[in-house]
Each structure stands twice: as structure tokens, then as C-alpha cells.
Amino acid sequence: MRKFFIVIIGLFLLAGFTLPAQAAKEVKFGVITQLSGGMALYGTNVWRGAQIGVEEINAMGGATVAGEKYLLNPIVFDDEAKPDKALAGGKRISSMHKVPLIYTPASLSGFPLLGINEKEGFIVMCTSQSPPFTEKGNKLAIRHINSVSRTMKPWIQFCLKTFENRNLKVANAGVMIVNTELGRYWANEFMKEWQAVGRNVVEKVSYSTEETDYYTQLTALLAKKPELIVLTTVAEASARVIKQARQLGYTGIFLNSVAGDPRQLNSLVPPQQLEGTFVEVGRWDYREEAAMAFIKKYQAKHSGEDPQFSAALAYEGVCLFAKALEIAGNTTDPYKIRAAFPKAYPLPNSIFLIRDLDEKGDVLMPVFLVEFKGGKILPVKD
Amino acid sequence: MTLFLQQLMNGVMLGSIYSLVAIGLTLIFGILFVPHFALGHKAMLAAYFTFFLVTLLGMNYWLATGVSMVLLAGIGVLVWRLIFYPIRNAPHINGFISAFGALMFLESLALILWGATFRQIPISYGDQVIKILGVSITVQRALVVGVAVAIMIALHFFLKKTLLGSAIRAVAQNREGALLVGIKVNRVSSITMALGSALAALAGSLIGPISLVYPTMAHSTILKAFVVIILGGMGSVGGAILGGFLLGITESLGGGYISSDYKDLFAFAVLVIVLTIRPTGIFGRAL
């Protein structure tokens, strides 16, 4: 028995001494996300998705940069959905770890980082949909999602065609504006393009996702008899809006954009209340092969829990970063890595089909619609 | 007219939740002189308890609400004994910081135990809507108002007519005096903490089926409840009730008729106006 312990201890010591010597080179990158606070569900998904990307790449020995293997080492920071914390996190990660890239999933964390990233020398890869993200002339900004101003016009036309094909008369829209930066941009862009095609906005009200009761806003909105209620927020708040509007007697259509996961909505709202709801989706929601493969990996790691699309986006972000490193042949110079990025798109087996990264930092990411009918989520394929 | 009545009803419903949490806050403040920031998070905890009792054990929603109230009363006593009792003679700032600590602890605990996923308490009568004079209100919302008002009346009689209620009021009015006449102040403190926590638990369980249950669900409620007790006068139960309804109705009418952009602004404007005229709040006495 004693011998056995001595052997075990010996093995541990051996492992302890030999591991550092064998450790491969590594490249660090930052993930600033919301692990607590009001956006914790969304932010935790981001971190988990990024970890899956890292594990997958490291399992294959890491990224091959200039003939050498580099393991990815993500440094995570919880910004609690607060811009000042995000900025502090960015400063800390860049000064302590000299990362060439920080991935972050929201405008509230992406924008503060744009203030320091060129000086500190790191790329900000962000899923902010606010137009100004790429309009500040920042040379190290990459938007990792479609830009609102680039997709609004064709998207509205697609929506109108969809309504027409279903004989739905939709002229008067009521807009629910969520009090986030993106919410306002999105709503303004929507109202501009909606009125440009000769339709009306009969009322607009604003709300916060922190609130639980929207009766006040909905009562004011419904008094103007809209045929369409436009929402721009995450599934949980959308679910509350839809339920409460139906309780107040609204029978029209809902059109929901921006991160409204249709599956989550389906689990939170009874089917009869969801009837006549349209949600903007990316290819992710069509659950094709690449998406399914990611979902399986995620579920295997997190006791069967369903990932949000933010997880899949972070996963692809990490894969794109690794590929850009390989193309750049460099792990430290953010400008060389940024210059290599456009060649990294599209990823083989991409979930979102993100492509065409331009000089400004904008990409193309196709968006579609799904509709809720009889408790089912059906892709609109007109 | 229908629109006005609907907005008024919306405000009353909001107000009853604010009032419930505010009564708990004001009772605890009156006795312990601690602004108990974590009370909203106790409401959140109770909403989770109710959710699990209903979904996992198949318990009746109202029974589950009762059980949650008892559980939270127990947690309230525990929080008082472990956190506030040891620092009862320390400067007020310690209680202030401890209350914040309790808030962070409870929120993180919920996040670790149950994750950030949103949950919904299922209720048998679902989304049934009652229509009176053109005003739509769901059964649950009507019950929230009814139960809240009933509890407020019961609490009024408890405080005014029972020996224990008198003891609570006595300690709130003059701690040393209460000690001198033989009131067990520590016992009264723990009972007040239990009572305040149970009221918060009721608020959390009532709002659960209307809203969703998640770790940060109480953030805006607790902030508003603080506005309410300052508005009504720190330590005054009547002030908490009146302040709660005043705030709910102001938010609802202001948001509905002027602009929903400034919904919260109206709440704080009322606070500023009331404090300018009566710096101690509506029913507050000078500290």
C-alpha cells in the first residue's frame, strides 16, 4: 500500500515537473461578457460558446501560425452589463495579457472598448448592431453581426411581401422602443424605412427590459389601433409584451427583431397568443447541420440546456479569430491580424454564413423571418 | 374614459406591488434603522420557491405562496441574526453596507443555484381576462390588488389592535423607552424582520405569474419601494401604502398620457415635489 502511494506521489511530481516543459505556445484573447446582472443569461451563453470554440481548436493541437502550434487561452471578464466595468476589464486584460483581440457581445461593452483599443492595440470583435460601431473610423473594429442600416430596407420589403402573400392588411404600425442604444437606432431606422414605403407609424412608446409590467405603454399604444406591433428586444421581454397586449385585447400582428429567439418565445407564451407573430432570424434558427452540430456539443457540456444564438455567434467568432491568426502568420500584431480577417470568411460549415468583411468592419449576415402558426415555428420561404 | 380607467387600474396594480415591498422596508427601517436593500431579492427568492413548489411538487399556487412566505420569514430571521444582530451597536453605515452585501449574496446565490434562465409560475386560471366598464384585467392582476389590499388591512389591525403590534410600534417610536417598559427588543426585531420578509415574499410570489422569475427581477421594484418609503415618510406604514399607490398611478398616467419615455421621471418628480413641500415625507416624523 505504501509503495502504491509513493508511486502515485512520484507520478504527480513527475507530471508537475514535466508539464510546463511540454506546454505548447499559447495565444491569449479576451472575452468581456455579462456573467451576472440583467443580461446574465445572454452573456453566459457567449462565454460558453467561446469556450466550445477554444476547446475544439485546442483539441486539434491549436492554431497553426507560421508553422508553429498555438493553443488558444481565453481570458474572461464579467462586466455585469455595465459600460464602465467593460472599459475597466478591457484595460486590465490588455495591460496584463497583451491580447490581440477582445470579443464582446453588446453595444454597452463594445463602444467603451472602442475608446482604448487602437491605443492599447487590440481588435474589438463585437456583436453590436448599432450603426455607429463601424462609423467612428476605428481601424480595429469588427462587427460580428449584420448592421441595421445595411439590412433594414430589404428586410422591410421582405416583411411587406410576406404580409401581402398572407392577405394581411398592414398599414399602421405601433412601435415599442426598448431603451437601449440599439433599440433606438433600430426603431428610428425602421420608422424611416416604413414611412418611406408609404405606411404609417401611429404611435411609439418606450420600455425597459427590466420592467415587468407593460400595461401602461400598451394601453397607450393600443388606443391608436395599430395593425402591427413592432418589437426590438430579447425573448423574455417580448414574451411579456405579447402576453400583456393579448390580455388587453390586441388581435393584430407582432413583428419582432433583434435577438428574439423564437424557440424561447414559444416556450414562454401560449400558442394562441403567439399566432400571427413574425420574428427576424438568422440562419441559426433554421437549424441546419452546422447549427445542430454546435447545439449537440453545447448540450453535452451543459446538461441538455439549449444554447442561445449568442453562444453560436461567440463560437464562430473564436473559430474566425483562429483562422485569421493562421492567415496572418502572427499572434501579436493586431493590425496584421485585422488585415488577414477578411480572408478568414466564410468559415467552412458556417452556422450563420457571415461573409464580406469590409474596410469599415461590417459584414454581411443573411436574415430571414419565421412565423408562429398553430404552436409551430415555420420558416417564411416566400 | 375607458382609457383613463384602464390606466388608473394599471397604476393601482403597480402600486399594490410597490406598497407591499415598501411596507416591509418601512417596518424594518422603523425597528432596525437599516435600509434593507436585500428585501427585493427576498421577493425574488420567494418567487423561485413558489415556482419550484408549484412545478416540482405540484402544489397549489396559493398554498405555495403561503409556504414561501413562511420560508422567507425564516430566512428573514436568519439574516437578522447572522447579519444585522452582530452589528446592532455599530454605526449605521455598517448596516447599510451589510444590507448591500446581503443583496449581492442573494442575487449571486440565485444565479449559481438556478442560472440566469427565465422561469414562469404556471397558474390554473392562466390568462383569463375580466372586463369591467371596458377595462381589461386578468384574474391574477385582480387577485394581486385584492390580496395586497386585504393584507394591508390585516396588517393595520395587527399593528393597532394586538399586543405584539403595539410592541412593534413602541420599539419603532422609542427603542430605549420600549426596553425600559420590558419589551424584548431583540424578539420584536426578529419578528419584524420575519414579517417584512414575508410581505416581500408575498409580493414576489404574486408578481411571479405576471412577470417572469429570474435573479434580477427585483431590481426596479426595490428601487421604487425606496422611493415609496421616502415619499410616504420613513417608518410609516400608512405612508408606504399611500406612497405606493401614488407612485404606481403617477407612473401609469404620466407614462400613458404624456410620454412613456419619462415614466420613471414622473415617479422621481413626485418625490422631489413632495420632499420640497414636506421634507419628512407625507406621514414622516422628523428624525
mmCIF file of N, CA and C in Angstrom, chain A residues 240-306:
data_model
loop_
_atom_site.group_PDB
_atom_site.id
_atom_site.type_symbol
_atom_site.label_atom_id
_atom_site.label_comp_id
_atom_site.label_asym_id
_atom_site.label_seq_id
_atom_site.Cartn_x
_atom_site.Cartn_y
_atom_site.Cartn_z
ATOM 1 N N ARG A 240 -43.362 39.020 -22.494
ATOM 2 C CA ARG A 240 -44.235 39.794 -21.608
ATOM 3 C C ARG A 240 -45.098 40.753 -22.413
ATOM 4 N N VAL A 241 -44.469 41.412 -23.410
ATOM 5 C CA VAL A 241 -45.230 42.368 -24.232
ATOM 6 C C VAL A 241 -46.364 41.647 -24.953
ATOM 7 N N ILE A 242 -46.054 40.517 -25.586
ATOM 8 C CA ILE A 242 -47.061 39.801 -26.374
ATOM 9 C C ILE A 242 -48.213 39.344 -25.479
ATOM 10 N N LYS A 243 -47.869 38.735 -24.351
ATOM 11 C CA LYS A 243 -48.924 38.247 -23.443
ATOM 12 C C LYS A 243 -49.818 39.393 -22.971
ATOM 13 N N GLN A 244 -49.178 40.477 -22.548
ATOM 14 C CA GLN A 244 -49.956 41.570 -21.972
ATOM 15 C C GLN A 244 -50.791 42.288 -23.029
ATOM 16 N N ALA A 245 -50.258 42.387 -24.271
ATOM 17 C CA ALA A 245 -51.029 43.026 -25.345
ATOM 18 C C ALA A 245 -52.261 42.191 -25.667
ATOM 19 N N ARG A 246 -52.090 40.866 -25.698
ATOM 20 C CA ARG A 246 -53.234 39.994 -25.970
ATOM 21 C C ARG A 246 -54.261 40.097 -24.845
ATOM 22 N N GLN A 247 -53.779 40.186 -23.600
ATOM 23 C CA GLN A 247 -54.706 40.325 -22.465
ATOM 24 C C GLN A 247 -55.530 41.604 -22.591
ATOM 25 N N LEU A 248 -54.900 42.628 -23.185
ATOM 26 C CA LEU A 248 -55.606 43.901 -23.345
ATOM 27 C C LEU A 248 -56.470 43.922 -24.601
ATOM 28 N N GLY A 249 -56.555 42.769 -25.275
ATOM 29 C CA GLY A 249 -57.483 42.651 -26.387
ATOM 30 C C GLY A 249 -56.903 42.886 -27.768
ATOM 31 N N TYR A 250 -55.581 42.955 -27.909
ATOM 32 C CA TYR A 250 -54.979 43.168 -29.227
ATOM 33 C C TYR A 250 -55.035 41.872 -30.043
ATOM 34 N N THR A 251 -55.465 41.985 -31.305
ATOM 35 C CA THR A 251 -55.577 40.768 -32.116
ATOM 36 C C THR A 251 -54.666 40.810 -33.340
ATOM 37 N N GLY A 252 -53.912 41.885 -33.502
ATOM 38 C CA GLY A 252 -53.103 42.042 -34.710
ATOM 39 C C GLY A 252 -51.806 41.242 -34.720
ATOM 40 N N ILE A 253 -50.873 41.735 -35.531
ATOM 41 C CA ILE A 253 -49.610 41.025 -35.777
ATOM 42 C C ILE A 253 -48.502 41.616 -34.911
ATOM 43 N N PHE A 254 -47.559 40.771 -34.532
ATOM 44 C CA PHE A 254 -46.325 41.246 -33.898
ATOM 45 C C PHE A 254 -45.169 40.983 -34.854
ATOM 46 N N LEU A 255 -44.293 41.958 -34.928
ATOM 47 C CA LEU A 255 -43.076 41.755 -35.714
ATOM 48 C C LEU A 255 -41.923 42.013 -34.757
ATOM 49 N N ASN A 256 -41.095 41.008 -34.585
ATOM 50 C CA ASN A 256 -40.050 41.122 -33.569
ATOM 51 C C ASN A 256 -38.676 40.957 -34.197
ATOM 52 N N SER A 257 -37.806 41.869 -33.853
ATOM 53 C CA SER A 257 -36.461 41.766 -34.401
ATOM 54 C C SER A 257 -35.446 41.786 -33.270
ATOM 55 N N VAL A 258 -34.206 41.616 -33.609
ATOM 56 C CA VAL A 258 -33.080 41.723 -32.697
ATOM 57 C C VAL A 258 -33.102 40.667 -31.592
ATOM 58 N N ALA A 259 -32.363 39.630 -31.830
ATOM 59 C CA ALA A 259 -32.107 38.628 -30.800
ATOM 60 C C ALA A 259 -33.357 38.009 -30.187
ATOM 61 N N GLY A 260 -34.462 38.039 -30.878
ATOM 62 C CA GLY A 260 -35.648 37.388 -30.338
ATOM 63 C C GLY A 260 -35.619 35.913 -30.704
ATOM 64 N N ASP A 261 -35.119 35.082 -29.805
ATOM 65 C CA ASP A 261 -35.030 33.656 -30.116
ATOM 66 C C ASP A 261 -36.445 33.070 -30.182
ATOM 67 N N PRO A 262 -36.878 32.621 -31.357
ATOM 68 C CA PRO A 262 -38.265 32.163 -31.488
ATOM 69 C C PRO A 262 -38.587 30.954 -30.613
ATOM 70 N N ARG A 263 -37.603 30.087 -30.353
ATOM 71 C CA ARG A 263 -37.895 28.908 -29.533
ATOM 72 C C ARG A 263 -38.212 29.296 -28.096
ATOM 73 N N GLN A 264 -37.431 30.254 -27.616
ATOM 74 C CA GLN A 264 -37.654 30.698 -26.251
ATOM 75 C C GLN A 264 -39.022 31.360 -26.118
ATOM 76 N N LEU A 265 -39.350 32.153 -27.150
ATOM 77 C CA LEU A 265 -40.646 32.822 -27.167
ATOM 78 C C LEU A 265 -41.748 31.771 -27.116
ATOM 79 N N ASN A 266 -41.554 30.705 -27.877
ATOM 80 C CA ASN A 266 -42.544 29.638 -27.955
ATOM 81 C C ASN A 266 -42.730 28.961 -26.604
ATOM 82 N N SER A 267 -41.656 28.915 -25.816
ATOM 83 C CA SER A 267 -41.772 28.238 -24.527
ATOM 84 C C SER A 267 -42.375 29.161 -23.464
ATOM 85 N N LEU A 268 -42.391 30.455 -23.727
ATOM 86 C CA LEU A 268 -42.862 31.397 -22.707
ATOM 87 C C LEU A 268 -44.284 31.905 -22.941
ATOM 88 N N VAL A 269 -44.771 31.770 -24.173
ATOM 89 C CA VAL A 269 -46.092 32.325 -24.498
ATOM 90 C C VAL A 269 -47.000 31.209 -25.029
ATOM 91 N N PRO A 270 -48.259 31.146 -24.558
ATOM 92 C CA PRO A 270 -49.176 30.123 -25.086
ATOM 93 C C PRO A 270 -49.381 30.301 -26.597
ATOM 94 N N PRO A 271 -49.539 29.165 -27.339
ATOM 95 C CA PRO A 271 -49.598 29.227 -28.807
ATOM 96 C C PRO A 271 -50.667 30.160 -29.360
ATOM 97 N N GLN A 272 -51.857 30.191 -28.731
ATOM 98 C CA GLN A 272 -52.914 31.032 -29.309
ATOM 99 C C GLN A 272 -52.562 32.513 -29.237
ATOM 100 N N GLN A 273 -51.746 32.896 -28.243
ATOM 101 C CA GLN A 273 -51.352 34.310 -28.147
ATOM 102 C C GLN A 273 -50.247 34.648 -29.141
ATOM 103 N N LEU A 274 -49.485 33.614 -29.519
ATOM 104 C CA LEU A 274 -48.356 33.849 -30.429
ATOM 105 C C LEU A 274 -48.781 33.854 -31.887
ATOM 106 N N GLU A 275 -49.960 33.326 -32.172
ATOM 107 C CA GLU A 275 -50.451 33.247 -33.548
ATOM 108 C C GLU A 275 -50.351 34.635 -34.197
ATOM 109 N N GLY A 276 -49.745 34.683 -35.366
ATOM 110 C CA GLY A 276 -49.618 35.977 -36.037
ATOM 111 C C GLY A 276 -48.417 36.766 -35.546
ATOM 112 N N THR A 277 -47.393 36.073 -35.073
ATOM 113 C CA THR A 277 -46.156 36.748 -34.690
ATOM 114 C C THR A 277 -45.069 36.368 -35.686
ATOM 115 N N PHE A 278 -44.317 37.369 -36.122
ATOM 116 C CA PHE A 278 -43.199 37.117 -37.034
ATOM 117 C C PHE A 278 -41.909 37.535 -36.338
ATOM 118 N N VAL A 279 -40.880 36.727 -36.441
ATOM 119 C CA VAL A 279 -39.628 37.046 -35.775
ATOM 120 C C VAL A 279 -38.475 37.001 -36.781
ATOM 121 N N GLU A 280 -37.639 38.026 -36.711
ATOM 122 C CA GLU A 280 -36.458 38.041 -37.572
ATOM 123 C C GLU A 280 -35.456 37.023 -37.048
ATOM 124 N N VAL A 281 -34.922 36.237 -37.935
ATOM 125 C CA VAL A 281 -33.952 35.230 -37.501
ATOM 126 C C VAL A 281 -32.752 35.213 -38.442
ATOM 127 N N GLY A 282 -31.692 34.618 -37.973
ATOM 128 C CA GLY A 282 -30.558 34.344 -38.843
ATOM 129 C C GLY A 282 -30.654 32.888 -39.276
ATOM 130 N N ARG A 283 -29.662 32.433 -40.015
ATOM 131 C CA ARG A 283 -29.691 31.049 -40.482
ATOM 132 C C ARG A 283 -29.699 30.068 -39.312
ATOM 133 N N TRP A 284 -29.172 30.526 -38.191
ATOM 134 C CA TRP A 284 -29.115 29.729 -36.962
ATOM 135 C C TRP A 284 -30.468 29.107 -36.635
ATOM 136 N N ASP A 285 -31.528 29.888 -36.825
ATOM 137 C CA ASP A 285 -32.850 29.420 -36.422
ATOM 138 C C ASP A 285 -33.451 28.414 -37.392
ATOM 139 N N TYR A 286 -32.824 28.248 -38.527
ATOM 140 C CA TYR A 286 -33.307 27.217 -39.453
ATOM 141 C C TYR A 286 -32.769 25.843 -39.059
ATOM 142 N N ARG A 287 -31.890 25.818 -38.057
ATOM 143 C CA ARG A 287 -31.367 24.562 -37.501
ATOM 144 C C ARG A 287 -30.817 23.629 -38.582
ATOM 145 N N GLU A 288 -29.876 24.160 -39.326
ATOM 146 C CA GLU A 288 -29.252 23.303 -40.323
ATOM 147 C C GLU A 288 -28.127 22.510 -39.668
ATOM 148 N N GLU A 289 -27.443 21.745 -40.495
ATOM 149 C CA GLU A 289 -26.459 20.784 -39.974
ATOM 150 C C GLU A 289 -25.426 21.420 -39.039
ATOM 151 N N ALA A 290 -24.849 22.547 -39.481
ATOM 152 C CA ALA A 290 -23.788 23.175 -38.690
ATOM 153 C C ALA A 290 -24.331 23.633 -37.335
ATOM 154 N N ALA A 291 -25.550 24.191 -37.356
ATOM 155 C CA ALA A 291 -26.157 24.652 -36.103
ATOM 156 C C ALA A 291 -26.413 23.461 -35.185
ATOM 157 N N MET A 292 -26.937 22.385 -35.755
ATOM 158 C CA MET A 292 -27.248 21.202 -34.946
ATOM 159 C C MET A 292 -25.989 20.621 -34.296
ATOM 160 N N ALA A 293 -24.891 20.616 -35.062
ATOM 161 C CA ALA A 293 -23.632 20.071 -34.527
ATOM 162 C C ALA A 293 -23.200 20.885 -33.307
ATOM 163 N N PHE A 294 -23.328 22.209 -33.410
ATOM 164 C CA PHE A 294 -22.939 23.067 -32.278
ATOM 165 C C PHE A 294 -23.867 22.829 -31.083
ATOM 166 N N ILE A 295 -25.173 22.755 -31.372
ATOM 167 C CA ILE A 295 -26.145 22.566 -30.288
ATOM 168 C C ILE A 295 -25.839 21.281 -29.512
ATOM 169 N N LYS A 296 -25.495 20.223 -30.256
ATOM 170 C CA LYS A 296 -25.194 18.942 -29.588
ATOM 171 C C LYS A 296 -24.001 19.083 -28.659
ATOM 172 N N LYS A 297 -22.975 19.780 -29.143
ATOM 173 C CA LYS A 297 -21.779 19.971 -28.310
ATOM 174 C C LYS A 297 -22.143 20.756 -27.046
ATOM 175 N N TYR A 298 -22.946 21.785 -27.230
ATOM 176 C CA TYR A 298 -23.324 22.649 -26.111
ATOM 177 C C TYR A 298 -24.150 21.861 -25.097
ATOM 178 N N GLN A 299 -25.117 21.129 -25.611
ATOM 179 C CA GLN A 299 -25.991 20.368 -24.706
ATOM 180 C C GLN A 299 -25.208 19.316 -23.939
ATOM 181 N N ALA A 300 -24.237 18.691 -24.620
ATOM 182 C CA ALA A 300 -23.437 17.662 -23.959
ATOM 183 C C ALA A 300 -22.657 18.259 -22.790
ATOM 184 N N LYS A 301 -22.233 19.493 -22.931
ATOM 185 C CA LYS A 301 -21.439 20.139 -21.877
ATOM 186 C C LYS A 301 -22.299 20.748 -20.774
ATOM 187 N N HIS A 302 -23.521 21.149 -21.119
ATOM 188 C CA HIS A 302 -24.326 21.895 -20.151
ATOM 189 C C HIS A 302 -25.668 21.212 -19.878
ATOM 190 N N SER A 303 -25.582 19.984 -19.482
ATOM 191 C CA SER A 303 -26.727 19.148 -19.081
ATOM 192 C C SER A 303 -27.994 19.393 -19.902
ATOM 193 N N GLY A 304 -27.840 19.307 -21.204
ATOM 194 C CA GLY A 304 -29.001 19.331 -22.086
ATOM 195 C C GLY A 304 -29.613 20.696 -22.337
ATOM 196 N N GLU A 305 -29.044 21.743 -21.729
ATOM 197 C CA GLU A 305 -29.590 23.088 -21.906
ATOM 198 C C GLU A 305 -29.451 23.545 -23.362
ATOM 199 N N ASP A 306 -30.458 24.260 -23.857
ATOM 200 C CA ASP A 306 -30.395 24.768 -25.234
ATOM 201 C C ASP A 306 -29.553 26.033 -25.302
#
